[in-house]
Coordinates of C-alpha atoms and ligand atoms in Angstrom, one line a residue:
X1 CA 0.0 0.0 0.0
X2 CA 1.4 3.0 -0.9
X3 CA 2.0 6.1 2.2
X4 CA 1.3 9.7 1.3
X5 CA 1.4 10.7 4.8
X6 CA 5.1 12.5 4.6
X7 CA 4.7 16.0 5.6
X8 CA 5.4 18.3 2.3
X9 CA 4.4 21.6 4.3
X10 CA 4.8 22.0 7.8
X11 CA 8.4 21.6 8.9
X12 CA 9.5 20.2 12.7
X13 CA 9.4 24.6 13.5
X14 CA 6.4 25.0 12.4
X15 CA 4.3 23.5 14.9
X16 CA 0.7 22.0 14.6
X17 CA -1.6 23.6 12.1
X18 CA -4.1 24.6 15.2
X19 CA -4.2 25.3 18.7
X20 CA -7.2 24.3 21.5
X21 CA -7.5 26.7 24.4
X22 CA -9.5 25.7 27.8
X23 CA -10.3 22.4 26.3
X24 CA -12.0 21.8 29.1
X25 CA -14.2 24.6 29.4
X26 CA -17.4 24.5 31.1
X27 CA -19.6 26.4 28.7
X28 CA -21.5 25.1 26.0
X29 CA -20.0 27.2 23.4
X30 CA -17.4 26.4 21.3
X31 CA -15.5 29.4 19.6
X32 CA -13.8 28.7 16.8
X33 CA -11.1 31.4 14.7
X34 CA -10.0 29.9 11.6
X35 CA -8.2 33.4 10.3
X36 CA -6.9 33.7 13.9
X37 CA -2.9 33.9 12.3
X38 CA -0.8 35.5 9.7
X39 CA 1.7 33.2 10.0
X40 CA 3.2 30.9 7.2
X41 CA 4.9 27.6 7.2
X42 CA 9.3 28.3 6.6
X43 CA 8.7 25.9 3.5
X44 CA 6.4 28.6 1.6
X45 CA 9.3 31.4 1.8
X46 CA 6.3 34.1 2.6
X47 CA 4.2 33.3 -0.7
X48 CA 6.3 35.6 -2.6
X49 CA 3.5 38.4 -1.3
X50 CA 4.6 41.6 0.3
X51 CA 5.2 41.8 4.0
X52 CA 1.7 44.7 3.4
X53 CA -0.3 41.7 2.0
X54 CA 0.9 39.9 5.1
X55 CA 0.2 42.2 7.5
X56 CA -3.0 43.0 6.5
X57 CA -6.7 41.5 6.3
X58 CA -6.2 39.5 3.3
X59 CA -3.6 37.3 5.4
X60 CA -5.3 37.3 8.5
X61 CA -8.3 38.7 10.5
X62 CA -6.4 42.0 12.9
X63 CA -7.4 41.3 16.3
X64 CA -10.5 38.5 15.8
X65 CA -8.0 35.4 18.0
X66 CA -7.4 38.1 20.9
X67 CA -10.9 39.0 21.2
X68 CA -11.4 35.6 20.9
X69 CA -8.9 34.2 23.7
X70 CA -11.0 37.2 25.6
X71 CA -14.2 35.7 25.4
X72 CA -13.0 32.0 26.0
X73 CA -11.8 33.6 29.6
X74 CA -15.4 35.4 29.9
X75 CA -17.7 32.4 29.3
X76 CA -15.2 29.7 30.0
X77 CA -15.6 28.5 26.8
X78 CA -13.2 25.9 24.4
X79 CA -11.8 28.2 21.8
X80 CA -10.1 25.9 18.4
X81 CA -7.4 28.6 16.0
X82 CA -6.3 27.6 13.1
X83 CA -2.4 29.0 13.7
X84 CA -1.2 29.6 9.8
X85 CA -2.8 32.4 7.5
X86 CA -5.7 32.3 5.5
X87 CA -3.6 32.1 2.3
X88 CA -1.9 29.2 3.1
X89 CA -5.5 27.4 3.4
X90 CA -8.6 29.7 4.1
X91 CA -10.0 27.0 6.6
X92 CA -13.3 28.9 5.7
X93 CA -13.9 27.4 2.7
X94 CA -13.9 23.9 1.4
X95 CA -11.6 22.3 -0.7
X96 CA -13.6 22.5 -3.5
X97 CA -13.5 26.4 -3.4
X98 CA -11.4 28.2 -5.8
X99 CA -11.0 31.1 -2.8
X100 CA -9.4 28.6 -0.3
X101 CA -5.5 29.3 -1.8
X102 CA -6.2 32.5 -3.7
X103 CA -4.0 33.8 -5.8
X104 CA -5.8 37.6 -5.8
X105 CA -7.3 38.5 -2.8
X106 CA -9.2 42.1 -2.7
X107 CA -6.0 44.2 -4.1
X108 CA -3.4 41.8 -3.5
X109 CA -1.6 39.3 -5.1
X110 CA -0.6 36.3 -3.7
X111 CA 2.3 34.5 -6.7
X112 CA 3.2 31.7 -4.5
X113 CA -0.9 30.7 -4.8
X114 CA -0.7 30.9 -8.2
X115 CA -0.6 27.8 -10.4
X116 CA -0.3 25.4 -7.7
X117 CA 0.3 21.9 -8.6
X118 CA -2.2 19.4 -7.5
X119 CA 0.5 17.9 -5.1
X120 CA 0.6 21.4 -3.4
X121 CA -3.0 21.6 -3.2
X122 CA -3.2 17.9 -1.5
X123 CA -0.5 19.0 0.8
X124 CA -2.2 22.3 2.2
X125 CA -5.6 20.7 2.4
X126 CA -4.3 17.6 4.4
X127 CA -1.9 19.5 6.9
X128 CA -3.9 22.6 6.9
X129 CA -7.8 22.3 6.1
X130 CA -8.4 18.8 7.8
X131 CA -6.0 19.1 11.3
X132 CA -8.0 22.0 11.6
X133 CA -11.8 20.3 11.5
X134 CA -11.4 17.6 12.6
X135 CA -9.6 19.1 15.9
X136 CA -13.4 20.4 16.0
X137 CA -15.3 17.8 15.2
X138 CA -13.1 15.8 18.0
X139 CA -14.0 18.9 20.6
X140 CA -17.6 18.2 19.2
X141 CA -17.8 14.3 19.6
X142 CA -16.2 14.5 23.5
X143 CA -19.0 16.9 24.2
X144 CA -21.3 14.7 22.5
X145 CA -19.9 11.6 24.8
X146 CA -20.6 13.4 28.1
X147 CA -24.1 14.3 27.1
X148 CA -23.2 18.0 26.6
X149 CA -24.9 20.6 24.7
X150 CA -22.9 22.2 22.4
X151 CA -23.3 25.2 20.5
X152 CA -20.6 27.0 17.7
X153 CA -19.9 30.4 17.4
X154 CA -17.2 31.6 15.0
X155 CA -15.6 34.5 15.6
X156 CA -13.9 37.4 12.5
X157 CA -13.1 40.2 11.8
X158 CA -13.4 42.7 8.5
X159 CA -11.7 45.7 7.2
X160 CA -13.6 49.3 7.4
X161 CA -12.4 49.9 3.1
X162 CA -12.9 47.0 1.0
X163 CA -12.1 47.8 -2.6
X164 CA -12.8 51.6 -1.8
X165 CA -15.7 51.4 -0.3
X166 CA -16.7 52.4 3.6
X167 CA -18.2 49.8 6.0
X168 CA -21.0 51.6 8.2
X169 CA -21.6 48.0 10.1
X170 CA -19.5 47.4 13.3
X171 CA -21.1 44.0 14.2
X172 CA -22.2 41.3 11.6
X173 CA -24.2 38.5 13.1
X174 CA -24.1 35.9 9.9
X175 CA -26.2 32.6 9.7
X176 CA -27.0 30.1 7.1
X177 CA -30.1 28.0 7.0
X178 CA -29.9 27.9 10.6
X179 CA -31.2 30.8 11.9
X180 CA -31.6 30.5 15.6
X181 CA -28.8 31.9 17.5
X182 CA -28.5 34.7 15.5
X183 CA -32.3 35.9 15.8
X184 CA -31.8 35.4 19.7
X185 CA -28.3 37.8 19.0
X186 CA -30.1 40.1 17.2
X187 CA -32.8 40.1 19.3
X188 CA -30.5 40.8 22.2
X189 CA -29.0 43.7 20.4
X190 CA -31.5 45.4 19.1
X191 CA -31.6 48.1 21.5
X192 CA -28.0 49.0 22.4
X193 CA -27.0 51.6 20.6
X194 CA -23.3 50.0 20.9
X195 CA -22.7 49.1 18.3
X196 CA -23.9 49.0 14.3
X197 CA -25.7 45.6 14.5
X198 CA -26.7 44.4 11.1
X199 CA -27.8 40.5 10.0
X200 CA -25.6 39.0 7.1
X201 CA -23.1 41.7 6.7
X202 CA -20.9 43.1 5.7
X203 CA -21.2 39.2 4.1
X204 CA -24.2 36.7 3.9
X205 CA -23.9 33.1 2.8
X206 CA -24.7 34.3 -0.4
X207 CA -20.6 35.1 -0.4
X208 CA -19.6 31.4 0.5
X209 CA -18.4 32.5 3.9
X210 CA -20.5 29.8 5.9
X211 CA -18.6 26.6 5.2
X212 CA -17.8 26.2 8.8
X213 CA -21.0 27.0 10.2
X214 CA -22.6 24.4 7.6
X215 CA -20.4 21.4 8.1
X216 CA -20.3 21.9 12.1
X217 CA -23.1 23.1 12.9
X218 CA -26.2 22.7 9.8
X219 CA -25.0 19.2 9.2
X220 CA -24.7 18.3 12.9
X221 CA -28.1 20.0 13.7
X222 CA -26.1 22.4 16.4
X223 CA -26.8 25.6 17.0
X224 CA -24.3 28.0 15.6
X225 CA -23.6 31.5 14.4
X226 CA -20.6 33.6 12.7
X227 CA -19.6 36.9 14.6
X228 CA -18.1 39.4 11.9
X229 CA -16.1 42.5 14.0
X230 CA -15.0 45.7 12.3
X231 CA -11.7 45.3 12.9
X232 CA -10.8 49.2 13.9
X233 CA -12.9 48.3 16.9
X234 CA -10.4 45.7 17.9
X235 CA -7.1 46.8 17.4
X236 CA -6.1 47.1 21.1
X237 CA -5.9 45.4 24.6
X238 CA -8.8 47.7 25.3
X239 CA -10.8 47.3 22.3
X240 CA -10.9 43.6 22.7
X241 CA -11.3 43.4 25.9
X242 CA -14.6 45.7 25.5
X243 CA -15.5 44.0 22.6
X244 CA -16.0 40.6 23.8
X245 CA -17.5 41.8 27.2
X246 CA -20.2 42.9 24.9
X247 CA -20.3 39.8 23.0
X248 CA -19.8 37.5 25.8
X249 CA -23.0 39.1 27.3
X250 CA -25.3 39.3 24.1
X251 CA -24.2 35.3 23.9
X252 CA -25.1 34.5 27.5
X253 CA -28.4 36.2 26.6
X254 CA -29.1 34.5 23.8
X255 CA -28.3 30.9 25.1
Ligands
ZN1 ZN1 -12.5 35.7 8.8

């Protein structure tokens, strides 16, 4: 039989392609932050991109993992990261998707996405995309054994200028077929005047950014909803911390 197990991407430095914080959390949620790093695996020599394009949204989401670490310490809540950058593998998107290794991403271009052989592909989905879910499906099936409830709630974050064009929303609370969490969230929000609150922006599943929430939580029958933060809100200790205060308490609310 032949092995095509050997490691092509990630190196002995590189470490795991995710992370699991408070595994053993108490609450019912699990958060999950698959653009949580910028990072890149030595054996990719940066993507050929420009330390901008690295540094910015297209690589990463600014600030979602420590807002996210935040509320895991809030609700005592599991938190899963996927620890390289969306443009290694956007863990967001299936393999299937012709976004999940883009080679153009809003103004910037990737070249070491471009033309990628089929073994390159294999070997980013393999070490990348599936570590990644299946680290949550495991955290899913051990709550599942105890008779826990589980719910998922991913956590982003978006730039305030996409392709020229301002962002009023602050807060996106995004769903798919499954509706309920959110209409509790949005319920629970609708009269703080906090923060702009808006349902299915500044994306909607319409936009293909639900893959996570459909194969964890539609296709499981779990609750589950997808948090998308301006990212200007969250660009400091502060910022974060008030951030997800405020979302730890609208989730609480909407349990
Ligand atoms: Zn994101």
């Amino acid at each position: 039989m032949s092995q095509i197990s050997q490691s092509q991407l990630l190196g002995p430095d590189d470490g795991p392609a995710f992370s699991v914080h408070r595994p053993d959390g108490g609450s019912p949620i699990i958060l999950l932050c698959e653009h949580a790093s910028n990072s890149l695996p030595k054996s990719l020599k940066q993507l050929g991109a420009s330390s901008e394009t690295m540094s910015s949204h297209a690589a990463w989401d600014p600030g979602a993992l420590q807002t996210a670490l935040k509320m895991s310490e809030k609700l005592d809540a599991t938190l899963v990261q996927q620890r390289f950058s969306r443009l290694v593998y956007d863990c967001n998107r299936p393999p299937t998707s012709a976004t999940a290794m883009p080679a153009k991403s809003e103004v910037h271009s990737i070249p070491g996405n471009a033309n990628l052989s089929a073994a390159e592909r294999f070997a980013r989905t393999s070490e990348i995309y599936w570590p990644f879910h299946h680290a949550v499906s495991d955290v899913i099936a051990r709550r599942a054994s105890e008779g826990r409830e589980v719910v998922i709630v991913t956590i982003h974050s978006f730039t305030k200028v996409y392709n020229g064009a301002v962002r009023d929303v602050e807060l996106g609370i995004l769903h798919d077929a499954d509706a309920r969490l959110a209409d509790r969230m949005l319920d629970a929000t609708k009269d703080s005047k906090q923060f702009n609150t808006q349902r299915n922006a500044p994306y909607g599943p319409q936009d293909g950014v639900t893959h996570t929430l459909q194969i964890h939580g539609i296709a499981t029958g779990l609750e589950n909803v997808m948090i998308e933060i301006r990212n200007d809100l969250i660009t400091d200790d502060a910022g974060q911390l008030a951030m997800a205060e405020y979302l730890s308490k609208v989730l609480e609310a909407s349990l």
